[in-house]
Amino acid sequence: MWEKVRRYTDKKLDVNLQIVEQEGQYIPKACALKYYPLVVQEALGAIVKDVDGNEFIDFLTSAAVYNIGHRHPKVVAAAKKQMDQVINYTMAYLYEKQPIELAKKLVEVTPGDFTKKVTFGFSGSDGVDSAIKAARAYTGRHAIMSFEHSYHGMTYGALSATGIVDPDIRKRMGTLDVKFVEFPDPYRNSYGIDGYEYPDELCRKALDAIDKAISSLSERPACIIVEPIQGDAGAIIPPEKFLKGLKELTENYGIIFIDEEVQVGMGRTGKLWAIEHFDVEPDMFVTAKALGGGFPISTTVGKAEIMDSVPQPLFVFTHIGHAVNASAALAAIEVVEDEKLPEQAMNKGRKVVEQFMEMSRRYSIIGDVRGIGLLVGVDIVKPGTKEPDKDTAQKICWRAWEKGLILITFGKHGNVLRVAPSLNIPTDQLNQAMTIIDEAVEDVLQGKVSDDVLQFMRGW
């Protein structure tokens, strides 16, 4: 199959295609959502090189992992220093300094003016599982509430709460029973409300529906888990008053409010944590991805009484609080603070959104541009409608790859361009990437990208 790619691009791909063919033999398709045959060989800052020597500006950052850029020297140095001492020794039986130092730092910088405790994992998925576990232990209840089109991960608890996965698939896999409610999307919602023009009306409708959903359940939920800004749904930013209203609802019903910031945390939205835009203190907080600066670590932070309600040893993983990963995370937080990355994200993101808005006046296929900081979604539609156009969006990504930009789609309909570069991306590289996108859109509209390339793309 992959040899056919040569018919549709002049890009040098010899070594890339050999490795891609091997993955198909040994790795199941369920491990991935692929876009084009790019095998990463090297990465530094905002630049990625493949095994054939092709160079790319990175607008994906390994799914919003490299907020501080690839191979940041402070993170590399911290990890190497730790590896020269001890790679890890399980916290399950003995003690290590590094995760304790990281926990102290997280208690300091995460939202909530109350006593907190912290546990660790390796991905957003197990962080979500730990939060659900704690909410159930503390309340003595089992019901979970989440949002349609949310993404929380692929372990069983996280998958159960993930609304972007087909309900039939979740049912077939035997996931936990979760009640899903509608997230207030200003651009597309079931209420037919223009949420940009009437945000308060959309907010009221959504909160009323959630209130009714809670009342309809035979058991109050132990928790409700929410992304302050829905990431994989397509960078959906709710009305300003929504999360504060949701927090009031959870307090009225005695429900644990879980703030899930795996994708939107660590400065990406222009504040250290996205929930800070909405002036809400969650009961529990989960983050991962960018926390480790490229090393696998997640954290679940919660009110001390909630965290202490979990029986021993139900937070244990053999490598919980891994010393190297914790050292890397401490360095990554330091970089975010020292380089003022939230401020960089806000300033650069504002300019990116302005550029996309200008493009939208020239290209009728751009239906909506939404962004906060350097989390930006560009909604590609059939001209003159809000009908999602996934094929055109993916062809734009293909053309961008040919021109030297890593760009993919996401969103509840798979039609949204996902813009998530490193927060410290140099201005010249950011401008070059935006020029590539503009040219890619123009080329697709002029018919320069064949529909046949879609056969190679297994994206969202």
Tab-separated table of C-alpha atoms in Angstrom:
chain	number	residue	atom	x	y	z
A	1	MET	CA	0.000	0.000	0.000
A	2	TRP	CA	2.614	2.532	1.066
A	3	GLU	CA	4.602	2.362	-2.172
A	4	LYS	CA	1.580	4.030	-3.805
A	5	VAL	CA	2.316	7.191	-1.806
A	6	ARG	CA	5.025	8.035	-4.345
A	7	ARG	CA	2.317	8.743	-6.919
A	8	TYR	CA	1.038	11.670	-4.878
A	9	THR	CA	4.140	13.407	-3.523
A	10	ASP	CA	7.689	14.219	-4.567
A	11	LYS	CA	8.910	14.139	-0.975
A	12	LYS	CA	11.934	11.937	-0.229
A	13	LEU	CA	10.437	8.969	1.670
A	14	ASP	CA	12.595	5.869	1.067
A	15	VAL	CA	13.520	5.117	4.685
A	16	ASN	CA	10.225	6.443	6.047
A	17	LEU	CA	8.223	4.001	3.928
A	18	GLN	CA	10.355	0.997	4.909
A	19	ILE	CA	9.689	1.634	8.606
A	20	VAL	CA	6.012	2.459	8.112
A	21	GLU	CA	5.534	-0.870	6.335
A	22	GLN	CA	7.097	-2.674	9.318
A	23	GLU	CA	4.767	-1.006	11.790
A	24	GLY	CA	1.813	-2.376	9.871
A	25	GLN	CA	3.184	-5.896	10.364
A	26	TYR	CA	3.797	-5.698	14.100
A	27	ILE	CA	1.682	-2.927	15.678
A	28	PRO	CA	-2.145	-3.082	15.813
A	29	LYS	CA	-4.095	-0.263	14.197
A	30	ALA	CA	-5.790	0.471	17.519
A	31	CYS	CA	-2.524	2.026	18.728
A	32	ALA	CA	-2.712	4.981	16.392
A	33	LEU	CA	-4.478	7.634	14.349
A	34	LYS	CA	-2.052	8.189	11.465
A	35	TYR	CA	-1.890	11.080	8.977
A	36	TYR	CA	1.173	10.690	6.766
A	37	PRO	CA	4.346	8.555	6.597
A	38	LEU	CA	6.629	10.556	8.890
A	39	VAL	CA	9.114	8.582	10.998
A	40	VAL	CA	10.706	10.876	13.575
A	41	GLN	CA	14.494	10.706	13.746
A	42	GLU	CA	15.394	13.828	15.715
A	43	ALA	CA	13.677	16.783	17.395
A	44	LEU	CA	14.903	19.993	18.990
A	45	GLY	CA	12.916	23.044	20.010
A	46	ALA	CA	10.074	23.404	17.507
A	47	ILE	CA	11.784	21.431	14.718
A	48	VAL	CA	11.406	17.730	13.873
A	49	LYS	CA	13.518	15.787	11.348
A	50	ASP	CA	12.512	12.478	9.811
A	51	VAL	CA	14.633	9.472	8.846
A	52	ASP	CA	15.024	10.746	5.268
A	53	GLY	CA	16.346	14.122	6.415
A	54	ASN	CA	13.139	16.079	5.826
A	55	GLU	CA	12.647	18.918	8.306
A	56	PHE	CA	9.362	20.122	9.793
A	57	ILE	CA	8.008	22.836	12.043
A	58	ASP	CA	5.981	21.082	14.725
A	59	PHE	CA	2.398	22.273	15.254
A	60	LEU	CA	1.412	19.057	17.065
A	61	THR	CA	4.188	18.768	19.681
A	62	SER	CA	3.501	15.065	20.175
A	63	ALA	CA	-0.139	15.830	21.106
A	64	ALA	CA	0.544	18.926	23.257
A	65	VAL	CA	3.405	17.294	25.193
A	66	TYR	CA	6.280	19.615	24.304
A	67	ASN	CA	4.972	22.951	25.585
A	68	ILE	CA	8.599	23.823	26.388
A	69	GLY	CA	9.907	22.472	23.068
A	70	HIS	CA	11.695	19.232	22.252
A	71	ARG	CA	14.755	18.292	24.316
A	72	HIS	CA	14.802	21.402	26.467
A	73	PRO	CA	18.316	21.500	27.959
A	74	LYS	CA	17.079	21.983	31.544
A	75	VAL	CA	14.883	18.874	31.362
A	76	VAL	CA	17.609	16.809	29.691
A	77	ALA	CA	20.140	17.885	32.332
A	78	ALA	CA	17.779	17.092	35.215
A	79	ALA	CA	17.017	13.623	33.839
A	80	LYS	CA	20.690	12.819	33.192
A	81	LYS	CA	21.704	13.951	36.671
A	82	GLN	CA	19.047	11.711	38.214
A	83	MET	CA	19.992	8.716	36.061
A	84	ASP	CA	23.576	9.025	37.261
A	85	GLN	CA	22.306	8.500	40.841
A	86	VAL	CA	19.354	6.104	40.637
A	87	ILE	CA	16.826	5.592	37.879
A	88	ASN	CA	14.037	4.734	40.288
A	89	TYR	CA	13.173	2.752	43.387
A	90	THR	CA	9.543	2.007	44.080
A	91	MET	CA	7.705	4.335	46.457
A	92	ALA	CA	5.494	1.394	47.318
A	93	TYR	CA	7.983	0.170	49.921
A	94	LEU	CA	10.724	2.787	50.375
A	95	TYR	CA	11.077	6.550	50.010
A	96	GLU	CA	12.452	8.859	47.335
A	97	LYS	CA	13.027	12.600	47.485
A	98	GLN	CA	12.114	13.564	43.914
A	99	PRO	CA	8.369	12.739	43.924
A	100	ILE	CA	7.997	14.415	47.307
A	101	GLU	CA	9.607	17.593	45.950
A	102	LEU	CA	7.336	17.449	42.916
A	103	ALA	CA	4.262	16.935	45.094
A	104	LYS	CA	5.224	19.969	47.206
A	105	LYS	CA	5.576	22.072	44.053
A	106	LEU	CA	2.252	20.875	42.633
A	107	VAL	CA	0.432	21.658	45.860
A	108	GLU	CA	1.853	25.164	45.583
A	109	VAL	CA	1.000	25.874	41.926
A	110	THR	CA	-2.297	24.046	41.357
A	111	PRO	CA	-5.652	25.778	41.936
A	112	GLY	CA	-7.393	25.551	45.306
A	113	ASP	CA	-6.739	27.275	48.637
A	114	PHE	CA	-7.006	24.171	50.814
A	115	THR	CA	-4.857	21.297	52.039
A	116	LYS	CA	-3.975	18.972	49.158
A	117	LYS	CA	-2.249	15.690	48.533
A	118	VAL	CA	-0.797	14.249	45.333
A	119	THR	CA	-0.428	10.898	43.612
A	120	PHE	CA	1.298	10.001	40.353
A	121	GLY	CA	1.013	7.837	37.266
A	122	PHE	CA	2.371	7.769	33.725
A	123	SER	CA	-0.344	9.153	31.452
A	124	GLY	CA	-3.466	11.243	31.607
A	125	SER	CA	-5.480	8.052	31.491
A	126	ASP	CA	-4.242	6.648	34.786
A	127	GLY	CA	-4.431	10.113	36.340
A	128	VAL	CA	-8.135	10.172	35.497
A	129	ASP	CA	-8.540	6.663	36.887
A	130	SER	CA	-6.989	7.771	40.176
A	131	ALA	CA	-9.336	10.753	40.386
A	132	ILE	CA	-12.395	8.576	39.773
A	133	LYS	CA	-11.116	6.072	42.326
A	134	ALA	CA	-10.724	8.782	44.961
A	135	ALA	CA	-14.133	10.354	44.264
A	136	ARG	CA	-15.836	6.987	44.637
A	137	ALA	CA	-13.941	6.143	47.813
A	138	TYR	CA	-14.737	9.512	49.414
A	139	THR	CA	-18.428	9.700	48.528
A	140	GLY	CA	-19.254	6.005	48.767
A	141	ARG	CA	-21.111	6.404	45.469
A	142	HIS	CA	-20.304	4.879	42.084
A	143	ALA	CA	-22.047	6.951	39.405
A	144	ILE	CA	-19.847	9.122	37.164
A	145	MET	CA	-20.860	12.085	35.019
A	146	SER	CA	-18.882	13.322	32.026
A	147	PHE	CA	-19.388	15.326	28.845
A	148	GLU	CA	-20.208	14.351	25.303
A	149	HIS	CA	-17.197	14.553	22.957
A	150	SER	CA	-14.754	14.704	25.874
A	151	TYR	CA	-11.440	12.871	25.764
A	152	HIS	CA	-10.025	11.503	29.032
A	153	GLY	CA	-7.899	8.535	27.961
A	154	MET	CA	-7.904	4.833	27.163
A	155	THR	CA	-7.532	2.905	30.432
A	156	TYR	CA	-10.883	1.470	31.499
A	157	GLY	CA	-11.967	4.231	33.861
A	158	ALA	CA	-10.772	7.001	31.545
A	159	LEU	CA	-12.263	5.306	28.473
A	160	SER	CA	-15.561	4.972	30.311
A	161	ALA	CA	-15.611	8.762	30.813
A	162	THR	CA	-14.498	9.570	27.262
A	163	GLY	CA	-17.403	10.942	25.261
A	164	ILE	CA	-15.711	11.170	21.867
A	165	VAL	CA	-15.585	7.360	21.516
A	166	ASP	CA	-18.612	5.710	19.906
A	167	PRO	CA	-21.034	4.568	22.658
A	168	ASP	CA	-21.413	1.173	20.973
A	169	ILE	CA	-17.657	0.616	21.238
A	170	ARG	CA	-17.650	1.546	24.920
A	171	LYS	CA	-20.568	-0.806	25.517
A	172	ARG	CA	-18.883	-3.645	23.636
A	173	MET	CA	-15.721	-3.152	25.697
A	174	GLY	CA	-17.660	-3.392	28.946
A	175	THR	CA	-16.783	0.032	30.310
A	176	LEU	CA	-18.180	1.626	33.457
A	177	ASP	CA	-21.633	3.171	33.324
A	178	VAL	CA	-21.230	6.931	32.861
A	179	LYS	CA	-23.911	9.571	32.366
A	180	PHE	CA	-22.952	11.959	29.557
A	181	VAL	CA	-24.231	15.515	29.284
A	182	GLU	CA	-23.773	18.210	26.653
A	183	PHE	CA	-20.810	20.570	26.792
A	184	PRO	CA	-21.860	24.094	25.745
A	185	ASP	CA	-20.245	24.512	22.328
A	186	PRO	CA	-20.869	28.101	21.158
A	187	TYR	CA	-20.526	27.157	17.460
A	188	ARG	CA	-22.494	23.907	17.295
A	189	ASN	CA	-24.980	22.845	19.981
A	190	SER	CA	-28.281	20.996	20.157
A	191	TYR	CA	-30.108	24.105	21.393
A	192	GLY	CA	-29.649	26.056	18.162
A	193	ILE	CA	-28.147	28.970	20.109
A	194	ASP	CA	-25.367	31.172	18.767
A	195	GLY	CA	-23.188	30.920	21.832
A	196	TYR	CA	-20.897	33.717	20.716
A	197	GLU	CA	-23.779	36.181	20.531
A	198	TYR	CA	-25.804	34.759	23.432
A	199	PRO	CA	-23.327	33.090	25.821
A	200	ASP	CA	-25.478	33.481	28.922
A	201	GLU	CA	-28.446	31.819	27.232
A	202	LEU	CA	-26.297	28.874	26.133
A	203	CYS	CA	-24.842	28.630	29.626
A	204	ARG	CA	-28.307	28.526	31.225
A	205	LYS	CA	-29.546	25.868	28.821
A	206	ALA	CA	-26.529	23.653	29.419
A	207	LEU	CA	-26.630	23.983	33.213
A	208	ASP	CA	-30.386	23.344	33.330
A	209	ALA	CA	-29.894	20.177	31.289
A	210	ILE	CA	-27.125	18.988	33.624
A	211	ASP	CA	-29.271	19.735	36.676
A	212	LYS	CA	-32.117	17.666	35.211
A	213	ALA	CA	-29.714	14.840	34.319
A	214	ILE	CA	-28.419	14.694	37.893
A	215	SER	CA	-31.959	14.688	39.285
A	216	SER	CA	-32.966	11.863	36.952
A	217	LEU	CA	-30.307	9.463	38.239
A	218	SER	CA	-31.144	6.881	40.881
A	219	GLU	CA	-27.883	7.777	42.637
A	220	ARG	CA	-26.132	11.135	42.736
A	221	PRO	CA	-22.829	10.980	40.862
A	222	ALA	CA	-19.671	10.586	42.882
A	223	CYS	CA	-17.973	13.009	40.486
A	224	ILE	CA	-18.272	15.015	37.343
A	225	ILE	CA	-15.142	15.211	35.212
A	226	VAL	CA	-14.637	18.133	32.864
A	227	GLU	CA	-12.000	19.619	30.594
A	228	PRO	CA	-12.221	23.394	31.156
A	229	ILE	CA	-11.633	23.688	27.424
A	230	GLN	CA	-12.438	20.561	25.453
A	231	GLY	CA	-9.286	19.573	23.599
A	232	ASP	CA	-9.837	16.685	21.210
A	233	ALA	CA	-13.438	17.790	20.663
A	234	GLY	CA	-11.895	20.639	18.678
A	235	ALA	CA	-10.704	23.310	21.133
A	236	ILE	CA	-14.191	24.067	22.429
A	237	ILE	CA	-14.226	27.057	24.796
A	238	PRO	CA	-17.384	27.242	26.924
A	239	PRO	CA	-19.180	30.477	27.857
A	240	GLU	CA	-17.344	32.341	30.588
A	241	LYS	CA	-19.932	31.638	33.307
A	242	PHE	CA	-20.386	27.934	32.597
A	243	LEU	CA	-17.722	26.376	34.808
A	244	LYS	CA	-18.570	28.570	37.781
A	245	GLY	CA	-22.209	27.512	37.400
A	246	LEU	CA	-21.145	23.878	37.117
A	247	LYS	CA	-19.105	24.174	40.305
A	248	GLU	CA	-22.119	25.591	42.132
A	249	LEU	CA	-24.211	22.644	40.930
A	250	THR	CA	-21.668	20.130	42.203
A	251	GLU	CA	-21.538	21.861	45.583
A	252	ASN	CA	-25.326	21.811	45.855
A	253	TYR	CA	-25.423	18.077	45.156
A	254	GLY	CA	-22.255	17.060	47.006
A	255	ILE	CA	-20.510	15.931	43.809
A	256	ILE	CA	-16.710	15.947	43.418
A	257	PHE	CA	-15.598	18.404	40.705
A	258	ILE	CA	-12.653	16.944	38.737
A	259	ASP	CA	-10.717	19.385	36.556
A	260	GLU	CA	-8.966	17.406	33.807
A	261	GLU	CA	-6.077	19.418	32.318
A	262	VAL	CA	-4.029	16.762	30.594
A	263	GLN	CA	-4.001	18.656	27.287
A	264	VAL	CA	-4.812	22.222	28.300
A	265	GLY	CA	-2.497	22.632	31.305
A	266	MET	CA	1.103	23.812	31.813
A	267	GLY	CA	0.657	27.238	30.236
A	268	ARG	CA	-0.913	26.170	26.929
A	269	THR	CA	-3.991	28.429	27.254
A	270	GLY	CA	-2.186	31.559	28.444
A	271	LYS	CA	-2.428	30.739	32.130
A	272	LEU	CA	-0.613	27.987	33.984
A	273	TRP	CA	-3.910	26.086	34.280
A	274	ALA	CA	-6.946	26.584	32.043
A	275	ILE	CA	-9.396	26.609	34.969
A	276	GLU	CA	-7.813	29.896	36.075
A	277	HIS	CA	-9.578	31.629	33.176
A	278	PHE	CA	-12.890	30.831	34.871
A	279	ASP	CA	-12.114	31.579	38.542
A	280	VAL	CA	-13.046	28.092	39.783
A	281	GLU	CA	-11.326	25.956	42.432
A	282	PRO	CA	-11.803	22.249	41.613
A	283	ASP	CA	-11.932	19.541	44.262
A	284	MET	CA	-9.545	17.407	42.242
A	285	PHE	CA	-7.141	18.160	39.429
A	286	VAL	CA	-5.447	15.930	36.824
A	287	THR	CA	-2.632	16.784	34.447
A	288	ALA	CA	0.019	14.920	32.437
A	289	LYS	CA	1.451	15.348	28.899
A	290	ALA	CA	3.495	18.588	29.154
A	291	LEU	CA	4.159	18.083	32.871
A	292	GLY	CA	7.117	15.773	32.204
A	293	GLY	CA	8.717	17.806	29.422
A	294	GLY	CA	8.698	14.627	27.324
A	295	PHE	CA	9.010	12.078	30.134
A	296	PRO	CA	5.896	10.017	30.997
A	297	ILE	CA	4.256	11.260	34.177
A	298	SER	CA	0.780	12.191	35.331
A	299	THR	CA	-0.456	13.665	38.565
A	300	THR	CA	-3.718	13.676	40.465
A	301	VAL	CA	-4.018	16.456	43.034
A	302	GLY	CA	-6.965	16.658	45.389
A	303	LYS	CA	-8.281	17.840	48.697
A	304	ALA	CA	-6.394	15.916	51.350
A	305	GLU	CA	-9.501	14.331	52.826
A	306	ILE	CA	-10.547	13.017	49.419
A	307	MET	CA	-7.110	11.602	48.620
A	308	ASP	CA	-6.768	10.041	52.084
A	309	SER	CA	-10.097	8.223	51.677
A	310	VAL	CA	-8.552	5.731	49.213
A	311	PRO	CA	-7.597	2.481	50.980
A	312	GLN	CA	-4.025	1.213	50.870
A	313	PRO	CA	-2.533	0.242	48.427
A	314	LEU	CA	-4.988	1.353	45.721
A	315	PHE	CA	-2.858	4.224	44.411
A	316	VAL	CA	0.217	2.003	44.016
A	317	PHE	CA	2.044	1.485	40.730
A	318	THR	CA	5.495	-0.102	40.824
A	319	HIS	CA	7.036	3.014	39.288
A	320	ILE	CA	4.732	5.606	40.910
A	321	GLY	CA	6.522	8.947	41.202
A	322	HIS	CA	9.380	7.656	39.043
A	323	ALA	CA	12.523	9.525	40.119
A	324	VAL	CA	13.747	10.432	36.624
A	325	ASN	CA	10.309	11.500	35.458
A	326	ALA	CA	9.689	13.516	38.620
A	327	SER	CA	13.041	15.269	38.193
A	328	ALA	CA	12.149	16.089	34.592
A	329	ALA	CA	8.745	17.424	35.680
A	330	LEU	CA	10.299	19.727	38.271
A	331	ALA	CA	12.610	21.077	35.572
A	332	ALA	CA	9.698	21.499	33.124
A	333	ILE	CA	7.700	23.533	35.653
A	334	GLU	CA	10.771	25.686	36.243
A	335	VAL	CA	11.081	26.343	32.501
A	336	VAL	CA	7.407	27.326	32.239
A	337	GLU	CA	7.852	29.784	35.101
A	338	ASP	CA	11.289	31.186	34.164
A	339	GLU	CA	10.514	31.660	30.464
A	340	LYS	CA	7.045	33.070	31.232
A	341	LEU	CA	5.506	30.589	28.804
A	342	PRO	CA	1.855	31.326	29.658
A	343	GLU	CA	2.434	34.951	28.647
A	344	GLN	CA	4.217	33.836	25.493
A	345	ALA	CA	1.315	31.529	24.676
A	346	MET	CA	-1.240	34.295	25.132
A	347	ASN	CA	0.624	36.826	22.998
A	348	LYS	CA	1.521	34.420	20.200
A	349	GLY	CA	-1.889	32.764	20.275
A	350	ARG	CA	-3.656	36.099	19.881
A	351	LYS	CA	-1.682	36.784	16.707
A	352	VAL	CA	-2.306	33.274	15.366
A	353	VAL	CA	-6.056	33.645	15.843
A	354	GLU	CA	-5.970	37.045	14.114
A	355	GLN	CA	-4.160	35.488	11.151
A	356	PHE	CA	-6.706	32.681	10.902
A	357	MET	CA	-9.559	35.165	11.145
A	358	GLU	CA	-8.040	37.048	8.222
A	359	MET	CA	-7.803	33.758	6.289
A	360	SER	CA	-11.457	33.063	7.064
A	361	ARG	CA	-12.411	36.224	5.173
A	362	ARG	CA	-10.609	34.846	2.102
A	363	TYR	CA	-11.518	31.169	2.431
A	364	SER	CA	-15.180	30.282	2.934
A	365	ILE	CA	-14.208	26.774	4.072
A	366	ILE	CA	-13.059	28.227	7.418
A	367	GLY	CA	-16.276	28.206	9.428
A	368	ASP	CA	-14.992	29.005	12.906
A	369	VAL	CA	-11.707	29.988	14.514
A	370	ARG	CA	-11.445	29.462	18.252
A	371	GLY	CA	-8.473	29.632	20.483
A	372	ILE	CA	-7.063	30.621	23.805
A	373	GLY	CA	-3.324	30.881	24.156
A	374	LEU	CA	-1.656	28.418	21.797
A	375	LEU	CA	-4.550	25.953	21.744
A	376	VAL	CA	-6.312	26.875	18.503
A	377	GLY	CA	-8.911	25.055	16.433
A	378	VAL	CA	-9.801	25.959	12.840
A	379	ASP	CA	-13.148	24.453	11.834
A	380	ILE	CA	-13.199	23.416	8.163
A	381	VAL	CA	-16.693	23.320	6.626
A	382	LYS	CA	-18.550	23.073	3.349
A	383	PRO	CA	-18.710	26.655	2.034
A	384	GLY	CA	-21.674	28.661	3.283
A	385	THR	CA	-22.649	26.052	5.899
A	386	LYS	CA	-21.596	24.656	9.263
A	387	GLU	CA	-21.375	21.170	7.763
A	388	PRO	CA	-18.016	19.641	8.784
A	389	ASP	CA	-15.653	18.838	5.915
A	390	LYS	CA	-13.229	16.261	7.264
A	391	ASP	CA	-11.790	15.312	3.866
A	392	THR	CA	-10.779	18.872	3.018
A	393	ALA	CA	-9.272	19.354	6.487
A	394	GLN	CA	-7.156	16.214	6.104
A	395	LYS	CA	-6.014	17.234	2.631
A	396	ILE	CA	-4.845	20.556	4.079
A	397	CYS	CA	-2.801	18.591	6.633
A	398	TRP	CA	-1.320	16.427	3.898
A	399	ARG	CA	-0.260	19.464	1.881
A	400	ALA	CA	1.177	21.123	5.001
A	401	TRP	CA	3.284	17.999	5.626
A	402	GLU	CA	4.586	18.140	2.054
A	403	LYS	CA	5.593	21.761	2.656
A	404	GLY	CA	7.327	21.087	5.976
A	405	LEU	CA	4.730	21.447	8.743
A	406	ILE	CA	3.374	18.821	11.132
A	407	LEU	CA	-0.345	19.606	11.303
A	408	ILE	CA	-3.221	17.223	12.035
A	409	THR	CA	-6.964	17.375	12.589
A	410	PHE	CA	-9.068	16.707	15.658
A	411	GLY	CA	-12.613	17.493	16.761
A	412	LYS	CA	-15.905	15.728	17.284
A	413	HIS	CA	-16.271	15.528	13.471
A	414	GLY	CA	-12.560	15.193	12.637
A	415	ASN	CA	-12.600	18.414	10.621
A	416	VAL	CA	-10.726	20.868	12.851
A	417	LEU	CA	-7.105	21.855	12.209
A	418	ARG	CA	-5.190	21.342	15.464
A	419	VAL	CA	-2.764	24.148	16.219
A	420	ALA	CA	-0.630	23.420	19.299
A	421	PRO	CA	3.019	24.446	18.813
A	422	SER	CA	5.546	24.742	21.602
A	423	LEU	CA	4.888	27.874	23.635
A	424	ASN	CA	8.432	29.158	23.101
A	425	ILE	CA	8.428	28.614	19.329
A	426	PRO	CA	10.539	31.338	17.679
A	427	THR	CA	8.492	34.008	15.910
A	428	ASP	CA	10.071	33.363	12.511
A	429	GLN	CA	9.158	29.661	12.670
A	430	LEU	CA	5.624	30.494	13.802
A	431	ASN	CA	5.200	32.899	10.899
A	432	GLN	CA	6.632	30.369	8.444
A	433	ALA	CA	4.177	27.729	9.688
A	434	MET	CA	1.232	30.082	9.245
A	435	THR	CA	2.380	30.838	5.686
A	436	ILE	CA	2.503	27.087	4.973
A	437	ILE	CA	-1.082	26.652	6.210
A	438	ASP	CA	-2.271	29.538	4.047
A	439	GLU	CA	-0.553	28.018	1.006
A	440	ALA	CA	-1.897	24.549	1.835
A	441	VAL	CA	-5.478	25.804	1.965
A	442	GLU	CA	-4.999	27.597	-1.345
A	443	ASP	CA	-3.504	24.494	-2.976
A	444	VAL	CA	-6.340	22.258	-1.775
A	445	LEU	CA	-8.959	24.694	-3.064
A	446	GLN	CA	-7.197	24.803	-6.430
A	447	GLY	CA	-7.389	21.007	-6.688
A	448	LYS	CA	-3.659	20.416	-6.290
A	449	VAL	CA	-4.143	17.694	-3.639
A	450	SER	CA	-5.764	14.478	-4.855
A	451	ASP	CA	-8.633	12.875	-2.947
A	452	ASP	CA	-6.598	9.687	-3.266
A	453	VAL	CA	-4.283	10.772	-0.431
A	454	LEU	CA	-7.165	10.177	1.991
A	455	GLN	CA	-6.580	6.419	1.716
A	456	PHE	CA	-3.351	6.867	3.700
A	457	MET	CA	-4.892	8.909	6.492
A	458	ARG	CA	-6.456	7.236	9.533
A	459	GLY	CA	-6.850	10.365	11.628
A	460	TRP	CA	-9.615	11.523	13.945
